[in-house]
mmCIF file of C-alpha atoms in Angstrom:
data_model
loop_
_atom_site.group_PDB
_atom_site.id
_atom_site.type_symbol
_atom_site.label_atom_id
_atom_site.label_comp_id
_atom_site.label_asym_id
_atom_site.label_seq_id
_atom_site.Cartn_x
_atom_site.Cartn_y
_atom_site.Cartn_z
ATOM 1 C CA MET A 1 0.000 0.000 0.000
ATOM 2 C CA ARG A 2 2.893 2.311 0.716
ATOM 3 C CA ALA A 3 4.287 1.842 -2.791
ATOM 4 C CA SER A 4 0.937 2.641 -4.414
ATOM 5 C CA PHE A 5 0.537 5.739 -2.247
ATOM 6 C CA LEU A 6 3.975 7.049 -3.228
ATOM 7 C CA SER A 7 3.386 6.243 -6.896
ATOM 8 C CA ARG A 8 0.071 8.066 -6.861
ATOM 9 C CA ARG A 9 1.616 11.114 -5.200
ATOM 10 C CA TRP A 10 4.598 11.178 -7.568
ATOM 11 C CA HIS A 11 2.294 10.702 -10.546
ATOM 12 C CA LYS A 12 0.081 13.598 -9.477
ATOM 13 C CA TRP A 13 2.901 16.078 -8.962
ATOM 14 C CA LEU A 14 4.836 15.015 -12.048
ATOM 15 C CA ALA A 15 1.678 15.360 -14.136
ATOM 16 C CA LEU A 16 1.244 18.867 -12.772
ATOM 17 C CA VAL A 17 4.835 19.786 -13.679
ATOM 18 C CA ILE A 18 5.094 18.189 -17.106
ATOM 19 C CA GLY A 19 1.463 18.115 -18.202
ATOM 20 C CA ILE A 20 1.473 21.520 -19.930
ATOM 21 C CA GLN A 21 4.670 20.698 -21.820
ATOM 22 C CA ALA A 22 3.232 17.335 -22.831
ATOM 23 C CA LEU A 23 0.228 19.193 -24.234
ATOM 24 C CA PHE A 24 2.607 21.474 -26.157
ATOM 25 C CA TRP A 25 4.396 18.392 -27.506
ATOM 26 C CA MET A 26 1.142 16.933 -28.806
ATOM 27 C CA ILE A 27 -0.234 20.163 -30.294
ATOM 28 C CA SER A 28 3.058 21.055 -31.984
ATOM 29 C CA GLY A 29 3.444 17.489 -33.217
ATOM 30 C CA VAL A 30 -0.006 17.556 -34.811
ATOM 31 C CA TYR A 31 0.792 20.811 -36.635
ATOM 32 C CA MET A 32 4.148 19.584 -37.892
ATOM 33 C CA VAL A 33 2.878 16.259 -39.235
ATOM 34 C CA THR A 34 -0.217 17.737 -40.899
ATOM 35 C CA MET A 35 1.539 20.570 -42.758
ATOM 36 C CA ASN A 36 3.194 19.847 -46.097
ATOM 37 C CA LEU A 37 6.912 20.585 -45.774
ATOM 38 C CA ASP A 38 7.215 21.837 -49.349
ATOM 39 C CA TYR A 39 4.529 24.391 -48.531
ATOM 40 C CA ILE A 40 6.298 25.349 -45.302
ATOM 41 C CA HIS A 41 9.570 25.793 -47.208
ATOM 42 C CA GLY A 42 7.758 28.236 -49.511
ATOM 43 C CA ASP A 43 8.504 26.443 -52.770
ATOM 44 C CA HIS A 44 5.206 27.749 -54.179
ATOM 45 C CA LEU A 45 6.196 31.358 -53.506
ATOM 46 C CA VAL A 46 9.142 31.620 -55.886
ATOM 47 C CA LYS A 47 10.111 31.083 -59.491
ATOM 48 C CA ASN A 48 13.190 31.460 -61.725
ATOM 49 C CA MET A 49 15.376 29.863 -59.066
ATOM 50 C CA ASP A 50 17.364 27.588 -61.382
ATOM 51 C CA GLU A 51 18.318 29.281 -64.637
ATOM 52 C CA PRO A 52 21.256 27.612 -66.391
ATOM 53 C CA LEU A 53 23.425 29.643 -68.729
ATOM 54 C CA THR A 54 23.126 28.928 -72.430
ATOM 55 C CA ALA A 55 25.113 29.878 -75.518
ATOM 56 C CA ALA A 56 22.404 32.391 -76.381
ATOM 57 C CA TYR A 57 23.912 34.827 -73.916
ATOM 58 C CA GLY A 58 26.723 35.592 -76.371
ATOM 59 C CA ASP A 59 30.106 37.051 -75.512
ATOM 60 C CA VAL A 60 30.941 37.903 -71.909
ATOM 61 C CA VAL A 61 34.017 39.315 -70.246
ATOM 62 C CA PRO A 62 36.589 36.485 -70.289
ATOM 63 C CA TYR A 63 37.194 34.536 -67.125
ATOM 64 C CA SER A 64 40.913 35.354 -67.365
ATOM 65 C CA THR A 65 40.118 39.066 -67.265
ATOM 66 C CA MET A 66 37.983 38.644 -64.138
ATOM 67 C CA LEU A 67 40.795 36.665 -62.507
ATOM 68 C CA THR A 68 43.315 39.370 -63.337
ATOM 69 C CA ARG A 69 41.056 42.025 -61.846
ATOM 70 C CA ASN A 70 40.441 39.934 -58.739
ATOM 71 C CA PRO A 71 43.739 38.188 -57.882
ATOM 72 C CA ASN A 72 42.582 37.349 -54.343
ATOM 73 C CA ALA A 73 39.456 35.566 -55.497
ATOM 74 C CA SER A 74 38.922 32.086 -54.083
ATOM 75 C CA ARG A 75 36.166 31.351 -56.603
ATOM 76 C CA ILE A 76 34.744 33.065 -59.681
ATOM 77 C CA GLN A 77 31.391 31.795 -60.891
ATOM 78 C CA LEU A 78 29.468 32.773 -64.030
ATOM 79 C CA VAL A 79 25.748 32.619 -63.294
ATOM 80 C CA SER A 80 22.423 33.718 -64.670
ATOM 81 C CA TRP A 81 21.095 36.616 -62.594
ATOM 82 C CA LEU A 82 17.785 38.244 -63.533
ATOM 83 C CA GLY A 83 18.060 36.494 -66.871
ATOM 84 C CA SER A 84 21.500 37.901 -67.712
ATOM 85 C CA PRO A 85 25.055 36.536 -67.247
ATOM 86 C CA HIS A 86 26.879 37.861 -64.191
ATOM 87 C CA TYR A 87 29.990 36.892 -62.296
ATOM 88 C CA ARG A 88 29.893 36.128 -58.588
ATOM 89 C CA ILE A 89 33.343 36.673 -57.154
ATOM 90 C CA TYR A 90 34.208 35.180 -53.776
ATOM 91 C CA SER A 91 37.261 36.394 -51.889
ATOM 92 C CA PRO A 92 38.448 36.933 -48.292
ATOM 93 C CA GLU A 93 37.148 40.505 -48.596
ATOM 94 C CA GLY A 94 33.630 39.244 -49.294
ATOM 95 C CA THR A 95 31.382 38.451 -52.244
ATOM 96 C CA LYS A 96 30.489 40.774 -55.093
ATOM 97 C CA LEU A 97 28.382 40.680 -58.223
ATOM 98 C CA VAL A 98 29.728 41.858 -61.593
ATOM 99 C CA ASN A 99 27.906 42.327 -64.888
ATOM 100 C CA GLY A 100 29.077 39.613 -67.268
ATOM 101 C CA TYR A 101 28.834 41.798 -70.380
ATOM 102 C CA THR A 102 30.380 45.032 -69.142
ATOM 103 C CA GLY A 103 32.483 43.923 -66.174
ATOM 104 C CA GLU A 104 30.893 46.669 -64.068
ATOM 105 C CA LEU A 105 30.312 46.127 -60.364
ATOM 106 C CA VAL A 106 26.623 45.635 -59.548
ATOM 107 C CA SER A 107 26.832 45.099 -55.783
ATOM 108 C CA PRO A 108 26.036 46.201 -53.210
ATOM 109 C CA LEU A 109 22.434 46.247 -54.416
ATOM 110 C CA ASP A 110 20.426 49.389 -53.728
ATOM 111 C CA GLU A 111 16.771 49.301 -52.712
ATOM 112 C CA GLY A 112 15.443 49.552 -56.251
ATOM 113 C CA THR A 113 17.557 46.634 -57.464
ATOM 114 C CA ALA A 114 16.621 44.544 -54.413
ATOM 115 C CA ARG A 115 12.956 45.172 -55.233
ATOM 116 C CA GLY A 116 13.608 44.007 -58.781
ATOM 117 C CA VAL A 117 15.222 40.785 -57.562
ATOM 118 C CA ALA A 118 12.271 40.077 -55.259
ATOM 119 C CA GLU A 119 9.700 40.749 -57.979
ATOM 120 C CA TYR A 120 11.677 38.601 -60.428
ATOM 121 C CA HIS A 121 11.484 35.602 -58.108
ATOM 122 C CA TYR A 122 8.058 36.192 -56.510
ATOM 123 C CA ALA A 123 5.460 33.805 -57.935
ATOM 124 C CA GLN A 124 2.247 35.046 -56.284
ATOM 125 C CA ASP A 125 -0.132 37.976 -56.825
ATOM 126 C CA GLY A 126 0.794 40.278 -53.948
ATOM 127 C CA GLN A 127 2.481 43.656 -54.123
ATOM 128 C CA ILE A 128 5.507 44.910 -52.218
ATOM 129 C CA SER A 129 4.389 46.499 -48.963
ATOM 130 C CA GLY A 130 7.740 47.260 -47.358
ATOM 131 C CA VAL A 131 11.497 47.103 -47.840
ATOM 132 C CA SER A 132 14.203 47.274 -45.176
ATOM 133 C CA LEU A 133 17.923 46.668 -45.025
ATOM 134 C CA LEU A 134 18.990 44.480 -42.106
ATOM 135 C CA THR A 135 22.499 45.217 -40.917
ATOM 136 C CA ASP A 136 22.448 44.559 -37.166
ATOM 137 C CA LYS A 137 21.893 41.056 -35.805
ATOM 138 C CA LYS A 138 20.165 42.489 -32.741
ATOM 139 C CA ASP A 139 17.467 44.059 -34.916
ATOM 140 C CA ALA A 140 17.114 41.165 -37.352
ATOM 141 C CA PRO A 141 14.163 38.745 -36.994
ATOM 142 C CA THR A 142 14.932 35.254 -35.736
ATOM 143 C CA GLU A 143 13.451 33.805 -38.918
ATOM 144 C CA ILE A 144 16.652 34.483 -40.876
ATOM 145 C CA GLN A 145 18.392 32.120 -38.415
ATOM 146 C CA THR A 146 22.169 32.043 -38.923
ATOM 147 C CA ARG A 147 22.264 33.704 -42.320
ATOM 148 C CA PRO A 148 24.870 36.462 -42.469
ATOM 149 C CA LEU A 149 23.954 40.118 -42.724
ATOM 150 C CA PRO A 150 23.416 42.459 -44.456
ATOM 151 C CA LEU A 151 20.182 41.350 -46.109
ATOM 152 C CA TRP A 152 17.376 43.158 -47.847
ATOM 153 C CA ARG A 153 13.957 42.182 -46.535
ATOM 154 C CA ILE A 154 11.117 42.660 -49.016
ATOM 155 C CA ASP A 155 7.589 42.153 -47.657
ATOM 156 C CA PHE A 156 4.522 41.410 -49.783
ATOM 157 C CA ASN A 157 0.883 42.090 -48.918
ATOM 158 C CA ASP A 158 -0.404 38.630 -49.829
ATOM 159 C CA ALA A 159 -2.633 36.540 -47.575
ATOM 160 C CA ILE A 160 0.227 34.669 -45.902
ATOM 161 C CA GLY A 161 2.607 37.565 -45.192
ATOM 162 C CA THR A 162 5.417 36.578 -47.547
ATOM 163 C CA SER A 163 8.896 38.024 -46.982
ATOM 164 C CA LEU A 164 11.817 37.501 -49.361
ATOM 165 C CA TYR A 165 15.411 38.044 -48.241
ATOM 166 C CA VAL A 166 17.956 39.193 -50.811
ATOM 167 C CA SER A 167 21.712 39.491 -50.364
ATOM 168 C CA PRO A 168 22.984 42.952 -51.349
ATOM 169 C CA ASN A 169 26.450 41.478 -51.929
ATOM 170 C CA ASP A 170 25.839 38.650 -54.379
ATOM 171 C CA GLY A 171 22.235 39.346 -55.443
ATOM 172 C CA ARG A 172 20.911 35.937 -54.427
ATOM 173 C CA LEU A 173 17.460 35.294 -53.054
ATOM 174 C CA VAL A 174 18.713 33.886 -49.754
ATOM 175 C CA THR A 175 15.466 32.626 -48.267
ATOM 176 C CA ARG A 176 11.714 33.151 -48.097
ATOM 177 C CA ARG A 177 9.385 33.233 -45.127
ATOM 178 C CA HIS A 178 5.624 33.350 -44.620
ATOM 179 C CA ASP A 179 3.154 33.104 -41.757
ATOM 180 C CA PHE A 180 2.766 29.319 -41.900
ATOM 181 C CA TRP A 181 6.553 28.965 -41.744
ATOM 182 C CA ARG A 182 6.620 31.327 -38.763
ATOM 183 C CA MET A 183 3.953 29.254 -37.008
ATOM 184 C CA PHE A 184 5.906 26.088 -37.789
ATOM 185 C CA ASP A 185 9.025 27.693 -36.317
ATOM 186 C CA PHE A 186 7.085 28.669 -33.187
ATOM 187 C CA VAL A 187 5.662 25.205 -32.553
ATOM 188 C CA TRP A 188 9.084 23.691 -33.302
ATOM 189 C CA MET A 189 10.460 25.910 -30.534
ATOM 190 C CA LEU A 190 7.785 24.570 -28.160
ATOM 191 C CA HIS A 191 8.484 21.018 -29.261
ATOM 192 C CA ILE A 192 12.253 21.018 -28.670
ATOM 193 C CA MET A 193 12.104 23.550 -25.785
ATOM 194 C CA ASP A 194 14.873 25.726 -27.208
ATOM 195 C CA TYR A 195 13.432 29.186 -26.609
ATOM 196 C CA GLU A 196 16.509 31.076 -27.767
ATOM 197 C CA ASP A 197 17.959 29.713 -31.024
ATOM 198 C CA ARG A 198 15.179 27.198 -31.810
ATOM 199 C CA SER A 199 17.732 24.730 -33.158
ATOM 200 C CA ASP A 200 19.267 22.780 -30.234
ATOM 201 C CA MET A 201 17.533 19.423 -29.876
ATOM 202 C CA ASN A 202 19.944 18.327 -27.134
ATOM 203 C CA ASN A 203 19.408 21.139 -24.644
ATOM 204 C CA ASN A 204 19.256 20.417 -20.929
ATOM 205 C CA LEU A 205 15.688 21.661 -20.535
ATOM 206 C CA LEU A 206 14.469 19.094 -23.044
ATOM 207 C CA ARG A 207 16.499 16.370 -21.333
ATOM 208 C CA VAL A 208 14.949 17.179 -17.949
ATOM 209 C CA ALA A 209 11.437 17.293 -19.419
ATOM 210 C CA ALA A 210 11.961 13.966 -21.181
ATOM 211 C CA PHE A 211 13.262 12.395 -17.968
ATOM 212 C CA VAL A 212 10.322 13.705 -15.935
ATOM 213 C CA GLY A 213 7.917 12.514 -18.623
ATOM 214 C CA THR A 214 9.468 9.040 -18.465
ATOM 215 C CA ILE A 215 9.062 8.899 -14.680
ATOM 216 C CA LEU A 216 5.464 10.054 -15.109
ATOM 217 C CA SER A 217 4.828 7.187 -17.524
ATOM 218 C CA LEU A 218 6.448 4.631 -15.215
ATOM 219 C CA THR A 219 4.414 5.732 -12.191
ATOM 220 C CA GLY A 220 1.299 5.611 -14.354
ATOM 221 C CA ILE A 221 2.126 2.042 -15.431
ATOM 222 C CA TRP A 222 2.644 1.063 -11.818
ATOM 223 C CA LEU A 223 -0.707 2.557 -10.783
ATOM 224 C CA LEU A 224 -2.432 0.748 -13.646
ATOM 225 C CA PHE A 225 -0.826 -2.540 -12.604
ATOM 226 C CA TYR A 226 -1.766 -1.903 -8.973
ATOM 227 C CA SER A 227 -5.390 -1.103 -9.830
ATOM 228 C CA PHE A 228 -5.768 -4.434 -11.672
ATOM 229 C CA ARG A 229 -4.194 -6.341 -8.813
ATOM 230 C CA ARG A 230 -6.490 -4.644 -6.325
ATOM 231 C CA LYS A 231 -9.533 -5.368 -8.475
ATOM 232 C CA ASN A 232 -8.600 -9.056 -8.698
ATOM 233 C CA TRP A 233 -7.999 -9.127 -4.961
ATOM 234 C CA LYS A 234 -11.459 -7.742 -4.207
ATOM 235 C CA GLU A 235 -13.105 -10.133 -6.663
ATOM 236 C CA SER A 236 -11.389 -13.075 -4.964
ATOM 237 C CA GLY A 237 -12.870 -12.089 -1.613
ATOM 238 C CA GLY A 238 -9.814 -10.333 -0.193
ATOM 239 C CA SER A 239 -7.586 -13.388 -0.094
ATOM 240 C CA GLY A 240 -3.929 -13.079 -1.014
ATOM 241 C CA ASP A 241 -1.083 -10.860 0.101
ATOM 242 C CA MET A 242 -1.360 -7.148 -0.906
ATOM 243 C CA SER A 243 1.471 -5.920 1.298
#
């Protein structure tokens, strides 16, 4: 009887401590398994993401010329950007974008050019509602995660609050976000109990909660086992040892 009393008490208090988090686990789990990940990633929001270069682009500044102009470059890449050939030049000083026909420096992108990049890739019907340049990590939204600054943020007034992030240095569309992604990120935070970076699945808070949840389950199993034993004992007329 003493064991059942202690199990019941432990079960009650553990349920009080971990019950809310267990509810968060279930609610967040339901959201994450019912939402299509391609939709969460925002694949439907963008277009023109993979444009290979073709011979139709004609003559461009030779690669050797770009290498001569950029002797510290670690990589020089000819890409299609806004439907036209451009060089992306990577070096210890940073990344820059150069017009493939003229050799002129395009980066850093100004606001008008960043708008053009966003509109070029945006695949929905909304209009731009706001543009901001993010330069300080303290002021940047958590949804850009570990992506380096600076970044242009271009917001659209569509039904799901789409935001596109464009690099002013290399002109790439770095990522896209929308309200369903933001909700997914929020419930993911609740699920893994990382309330700061939302990425650490091995944090101590989660370990403690998992341990407490395991103890809760074990005490519940014991109480279930005890209730069946007690029922059988009563049905047999009280015979047997229940100590």
